CSV table of C-alpha atoms in Angstrom, one decimal:
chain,number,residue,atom,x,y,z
A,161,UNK,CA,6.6,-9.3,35.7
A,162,UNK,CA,9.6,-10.5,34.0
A,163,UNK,CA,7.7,-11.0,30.4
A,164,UNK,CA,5.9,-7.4,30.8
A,165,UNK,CA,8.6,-5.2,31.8
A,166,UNK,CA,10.8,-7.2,28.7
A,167,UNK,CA,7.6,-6.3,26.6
A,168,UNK,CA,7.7,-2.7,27.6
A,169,UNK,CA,11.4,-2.6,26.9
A,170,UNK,CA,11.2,-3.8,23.5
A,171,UNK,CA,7.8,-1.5,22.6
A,172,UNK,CA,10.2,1.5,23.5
A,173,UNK,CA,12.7,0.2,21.3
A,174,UNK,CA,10.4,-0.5,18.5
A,175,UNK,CA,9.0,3.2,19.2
A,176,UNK,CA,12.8,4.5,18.6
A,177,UNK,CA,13.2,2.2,15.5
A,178,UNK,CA,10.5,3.6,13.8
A,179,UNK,CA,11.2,6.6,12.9
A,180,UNK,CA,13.8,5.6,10.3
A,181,UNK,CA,10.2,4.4,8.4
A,182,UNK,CA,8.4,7.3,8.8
A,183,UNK,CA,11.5,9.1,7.5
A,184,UNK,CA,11.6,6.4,4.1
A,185,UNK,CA,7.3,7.4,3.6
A,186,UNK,CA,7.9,11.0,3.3
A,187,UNK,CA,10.7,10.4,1.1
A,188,UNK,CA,8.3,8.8,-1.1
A,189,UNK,CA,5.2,11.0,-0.9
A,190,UNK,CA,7.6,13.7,-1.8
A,191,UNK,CA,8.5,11.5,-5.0
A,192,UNK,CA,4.9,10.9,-5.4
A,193,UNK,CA,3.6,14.6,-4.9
A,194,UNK,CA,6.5,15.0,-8.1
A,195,UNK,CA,5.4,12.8,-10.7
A,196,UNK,CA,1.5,13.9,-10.0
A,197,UNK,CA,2.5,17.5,-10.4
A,198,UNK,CA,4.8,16.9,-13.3
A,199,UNK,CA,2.8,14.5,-15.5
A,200,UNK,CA,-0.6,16.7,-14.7
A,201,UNK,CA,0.9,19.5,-15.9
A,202,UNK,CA,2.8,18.2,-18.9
A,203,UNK,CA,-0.5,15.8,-19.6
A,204,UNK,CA,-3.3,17.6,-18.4
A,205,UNK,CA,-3.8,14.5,-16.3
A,206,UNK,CA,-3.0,13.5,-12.9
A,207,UNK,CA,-3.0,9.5,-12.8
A,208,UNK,CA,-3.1,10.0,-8.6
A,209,UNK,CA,-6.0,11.4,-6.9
A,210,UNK,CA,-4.9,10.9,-3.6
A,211,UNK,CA,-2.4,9.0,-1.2
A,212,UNK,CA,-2.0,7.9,3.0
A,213,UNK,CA,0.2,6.3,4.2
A,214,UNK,CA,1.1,4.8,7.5
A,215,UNK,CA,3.3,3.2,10.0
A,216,UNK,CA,2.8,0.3,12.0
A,217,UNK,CA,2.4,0.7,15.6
A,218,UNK,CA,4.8,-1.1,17.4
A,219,UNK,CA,2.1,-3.3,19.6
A,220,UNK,CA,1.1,-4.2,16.0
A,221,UNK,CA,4.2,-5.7,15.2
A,222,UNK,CA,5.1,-7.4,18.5
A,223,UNK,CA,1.8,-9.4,17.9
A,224,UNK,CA,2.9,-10.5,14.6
A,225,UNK,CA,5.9,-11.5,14.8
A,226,UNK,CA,4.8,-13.4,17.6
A,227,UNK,CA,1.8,-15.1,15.6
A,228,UNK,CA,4.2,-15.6,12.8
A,229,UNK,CA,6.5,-17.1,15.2
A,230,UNK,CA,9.7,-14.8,13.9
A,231,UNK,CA,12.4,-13.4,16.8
A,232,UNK,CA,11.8,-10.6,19.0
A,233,UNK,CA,14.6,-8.9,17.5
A,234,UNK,CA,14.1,-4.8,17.1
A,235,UNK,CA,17.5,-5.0,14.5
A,236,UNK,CA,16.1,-7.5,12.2
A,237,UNK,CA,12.1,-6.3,11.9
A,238,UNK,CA,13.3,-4.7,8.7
A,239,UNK,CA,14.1,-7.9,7.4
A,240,UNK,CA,11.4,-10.0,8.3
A,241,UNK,CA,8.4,-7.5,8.1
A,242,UNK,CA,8.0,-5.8,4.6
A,243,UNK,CA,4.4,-4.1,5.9
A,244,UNK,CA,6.1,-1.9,8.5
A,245,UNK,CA,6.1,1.1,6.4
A,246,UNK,CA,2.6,1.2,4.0
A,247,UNK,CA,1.9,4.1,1.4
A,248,UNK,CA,-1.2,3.6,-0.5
A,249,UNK,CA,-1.6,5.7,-3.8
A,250,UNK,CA,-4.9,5.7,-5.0
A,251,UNK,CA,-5.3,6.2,-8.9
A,252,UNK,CA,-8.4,7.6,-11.4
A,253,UNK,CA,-8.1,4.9,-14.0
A,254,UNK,CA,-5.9,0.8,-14.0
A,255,UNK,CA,-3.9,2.4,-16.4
A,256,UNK,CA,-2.5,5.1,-14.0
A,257,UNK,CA,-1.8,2.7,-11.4
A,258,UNK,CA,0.5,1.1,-13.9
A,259,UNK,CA,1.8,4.0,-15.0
A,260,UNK,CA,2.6,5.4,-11.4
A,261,UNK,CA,4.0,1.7,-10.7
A,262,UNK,CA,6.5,2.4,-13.9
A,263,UNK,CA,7.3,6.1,-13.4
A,264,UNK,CA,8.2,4.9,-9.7
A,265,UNK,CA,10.6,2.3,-10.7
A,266,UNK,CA,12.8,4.8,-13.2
A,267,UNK,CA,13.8,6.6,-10.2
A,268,UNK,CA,17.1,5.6,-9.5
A,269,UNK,CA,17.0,5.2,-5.8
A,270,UNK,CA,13.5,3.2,-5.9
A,271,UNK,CA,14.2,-0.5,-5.9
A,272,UNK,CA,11.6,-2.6,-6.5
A,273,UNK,CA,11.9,-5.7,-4.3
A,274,UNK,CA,8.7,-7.5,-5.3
A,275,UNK,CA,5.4,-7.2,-7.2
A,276,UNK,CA,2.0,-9.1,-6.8
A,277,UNK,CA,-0.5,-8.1,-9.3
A,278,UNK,CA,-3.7,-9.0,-7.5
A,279,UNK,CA,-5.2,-6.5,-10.9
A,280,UNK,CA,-4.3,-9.2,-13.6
A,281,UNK,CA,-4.4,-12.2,-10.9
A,282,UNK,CA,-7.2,-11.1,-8.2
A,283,UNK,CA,-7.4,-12.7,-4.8
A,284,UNK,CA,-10.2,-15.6,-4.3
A,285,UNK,CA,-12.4,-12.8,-2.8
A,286,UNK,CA,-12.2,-10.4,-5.7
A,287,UNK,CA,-9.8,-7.9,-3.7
A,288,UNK,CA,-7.6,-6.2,-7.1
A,289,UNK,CA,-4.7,-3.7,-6.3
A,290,UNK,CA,-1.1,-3.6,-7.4
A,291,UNK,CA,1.2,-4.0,-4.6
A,292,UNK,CA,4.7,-3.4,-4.5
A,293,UNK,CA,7.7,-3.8,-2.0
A,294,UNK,CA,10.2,-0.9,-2.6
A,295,UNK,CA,13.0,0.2,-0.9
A,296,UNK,CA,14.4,3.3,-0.9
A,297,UNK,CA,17.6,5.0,1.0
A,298,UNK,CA,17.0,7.5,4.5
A,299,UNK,CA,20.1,9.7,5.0
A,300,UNK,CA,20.6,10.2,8.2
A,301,UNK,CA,23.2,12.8,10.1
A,302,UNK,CA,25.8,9.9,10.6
A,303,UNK,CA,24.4,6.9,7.9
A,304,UNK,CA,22.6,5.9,5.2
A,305,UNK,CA,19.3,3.2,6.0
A,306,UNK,CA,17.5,1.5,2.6
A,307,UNK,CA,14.3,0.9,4.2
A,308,UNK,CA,11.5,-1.1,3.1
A,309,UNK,CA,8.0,0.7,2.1
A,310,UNK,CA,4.9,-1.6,0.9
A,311,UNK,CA,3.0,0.2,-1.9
A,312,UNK,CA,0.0,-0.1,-2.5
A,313,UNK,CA,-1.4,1.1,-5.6
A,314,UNK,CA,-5.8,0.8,-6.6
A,315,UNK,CA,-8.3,2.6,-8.5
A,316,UNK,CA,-11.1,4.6,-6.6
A,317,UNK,CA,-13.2,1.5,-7.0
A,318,UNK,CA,-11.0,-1.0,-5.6
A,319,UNK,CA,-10.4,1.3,-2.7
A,320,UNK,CA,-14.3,1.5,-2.1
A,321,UNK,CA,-14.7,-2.1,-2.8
A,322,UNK,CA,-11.5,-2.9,-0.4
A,323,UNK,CA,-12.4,-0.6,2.3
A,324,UNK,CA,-16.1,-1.8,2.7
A,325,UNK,CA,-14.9,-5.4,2.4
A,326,UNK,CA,-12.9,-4.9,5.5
A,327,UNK,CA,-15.3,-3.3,7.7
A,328,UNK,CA,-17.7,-5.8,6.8
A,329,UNK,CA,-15.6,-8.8,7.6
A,330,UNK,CA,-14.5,-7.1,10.8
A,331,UNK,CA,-18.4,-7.2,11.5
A,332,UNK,CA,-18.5,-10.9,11.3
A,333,UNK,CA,-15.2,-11.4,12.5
A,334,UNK,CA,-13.5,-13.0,9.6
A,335,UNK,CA,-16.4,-15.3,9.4
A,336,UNK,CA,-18.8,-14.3,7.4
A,337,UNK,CA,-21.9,-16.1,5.9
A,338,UNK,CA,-21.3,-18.1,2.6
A,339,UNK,CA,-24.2,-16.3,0.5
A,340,UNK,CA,-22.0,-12.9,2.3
A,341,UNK,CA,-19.4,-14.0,0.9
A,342,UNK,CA,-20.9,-15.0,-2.8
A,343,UNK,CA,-22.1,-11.3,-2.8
A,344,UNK,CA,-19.1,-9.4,-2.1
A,345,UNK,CA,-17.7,-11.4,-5.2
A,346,UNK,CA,-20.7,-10.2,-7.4
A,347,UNK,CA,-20.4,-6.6,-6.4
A,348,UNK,CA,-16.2,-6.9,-7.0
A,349,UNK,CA,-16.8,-8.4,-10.5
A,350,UNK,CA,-19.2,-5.1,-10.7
A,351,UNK,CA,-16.2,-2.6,-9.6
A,352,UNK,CA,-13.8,-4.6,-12.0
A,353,UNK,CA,-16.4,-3.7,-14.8
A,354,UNK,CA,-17.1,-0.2,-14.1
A,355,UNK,CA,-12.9,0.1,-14.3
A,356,UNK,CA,-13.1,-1.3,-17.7
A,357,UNK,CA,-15.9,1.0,-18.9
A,358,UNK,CA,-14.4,4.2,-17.1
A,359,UNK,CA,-11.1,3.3,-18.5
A,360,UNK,CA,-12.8,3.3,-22.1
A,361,UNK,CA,-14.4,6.7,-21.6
A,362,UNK,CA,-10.4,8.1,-20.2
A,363,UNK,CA,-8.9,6.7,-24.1
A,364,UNK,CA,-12.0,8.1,-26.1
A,365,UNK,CA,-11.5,11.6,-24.2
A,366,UNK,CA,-7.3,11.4,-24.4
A,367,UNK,CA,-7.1,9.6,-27.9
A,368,UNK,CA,-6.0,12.7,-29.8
A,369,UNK,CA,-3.2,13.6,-26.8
């Protein structure tokens, strides 16, 4: 009884916590929503077609910071955790996700903690985004909080590539068959091409801009 009523305690505490993140994403969608508006109207292009975002439940991150064996500590999740806070900005063309990656990184109060560019350097499976660690400040009524928000940032082909890839392996439960496997490569070396080609079509069309 001990264990579950300390469990309970600390999910309640985690609840509390949380809301500091969901304060730090709409700071950012609101930064977002910005630079679409802006650049569509002074470019006649919006390099984001649309963006979630989302916030860890807190039974989510009990369970891995207990399979990552990291202390039950509610104060230092912030530290430990940089997936707590996720905003995924999904983007026409590759070149917009760099371009949203740079336009996000002149703002002032954005600081880019880490990179991984799984576009130039995709993952064994074929999975290709651009994701970044950012932190960014929440005022509160009696302090200031620089919280940590992953970003996420993909073309509308790595989203469908990603988002099918996931339900599929859930199917098999992370274990799918090798010739599965071999196939989800093909059809990711297939979404990287159409990129390249759609990408070729957006310069033709913008060339004289």
């Amino acid at each position: 009884m001990t264990d579950l009523a300390d469990d309970l305690s600390l999910l309640r505490d985690l609840e509390r916590s949380l809301l500091v993140y969901k304060f730090a994403i709409e700071e950012l969608m609101t930064k977002l929503r910005i630079l679409s508006e802006e650049f569509d109207s002074v470019h006649r292009h919006d390099p984001i077609e649309h963006i979630t975002n989302r916030v860890k439940k807190p039974e989510g991150i009990l369970d891995k910071l207990r399979r990552k064996g990291l202390p039950l500590d509610v104060d230092s999740i912030g530290e430990v955790l940089d997936d707590i806070a996720g905003v995924r900005v999904i983007c026409p063309f590759v070149s917009d996700v760099y371009r949203v990656s740079a336009m996000l990184a002149r703002q002032h109060d954005v600081e880019i903690l880490r990179t991984k560019d799984y576009i130039a350097d995709p993952k064994p499976n074929g999975y290709r985004s651009l994701h970044l660690i950012v932190r960014i400040p929440v005022f509160l009524s009696d302090r200031v909080e620089h919280v940590k928000v992953e970003v996420q940032l993909r073309t509308i082909a790595m989203d469908f590539w990603a988002t099918l890839e996931h339900k599929l392996f859930y199917k098999y439960f992370d274990n799918p068959p090798a010739d599965f496997v071999d196939e989800l490569m093909s059809s990711a070396m297939i979404a990287a091409q159409l990129d390249e080609r759609m990408e070729s079509l957006h310069r033709r069309i913008h060339q004289d801009d």
